[in-house]
């Protein structure tokens, strides 16, 4: 294990981000972590050493991100691993959510990560090395969760731009990994990390039923251990070859497998129709 690597973790005040920051510091890494409140983050992490740099960074402000990245590089001498983890869940069907609600979720979950990537890449290109771990969700691979459409779309976007990024930077010695967590026992499903629609519509039975399932059955019973997820991030980053797709949790793994099998069945069933659109030879 290379204890000298410098990590940047966004969205570190709670959940998987907080667990990862704590685990990294325990293992001797230098860590820059972002939150909306640096003092609160420092208190949550409980670490006062020079290897920890808590930062207040407005991820949706490109200039603020650029300033933060420059501070990290001047403090630690560089950045080796970036974990784009910041984001929040937005509940509501496509009809229920306003344009403003949808755009705000994209601003944080998608454009915030793009700002980080844009400002870290010049540093990575100069040294021809570096790794990105962009946190999507199993909802960024399997989208059939009623009432989660906009959130799903942000996480599919993360997966899509990360696939492109991996191809764009391959010859430079830089990697990009999509992380698809399942349900982990964090506060993601609690207020503050999950927002509801301002104007819900009663007709959406499936969406309301899934909300009740989350509130009454899933909260407190998530199968994923955040500390083990943190260990998985570190193990992946230290591997000789980094994966493009990384599913975290048995639930995420199983749901991904189920979708792949379903898509393969559709391909087989509609193969003739799919190929019927080609010009005749």
XYZ file of C-alpha atoms in Angstrom, residues 13-16 18 44 184-194 219 222 226:
20
model
C -19.562 15.210 5.823
C -21.651 12.025 5.985
C -22.338 8.639 4.474
C -19.859 6.815 2.272
C -17.214 10.330 5.613
C -17.124 14.689 12.205
C -25.655 1.185 2.506
C -26.461 1.889 6.128
C -25.892 5.641 5.935
C -28.163 8.648 6.300
C -28.770 8.870 2.525
C -32.468 8.018 2.924
C -32.918 10.540 5.726
C -33.866 14.196 5.436
C -30.996 16.330 4.171
C -29.683 13.740 1.728
C -33.073 12.956 0.185
C -34.249 2.586 6.336
C -29.671 -1.513 4.377
C -19.944 1.861 4.824
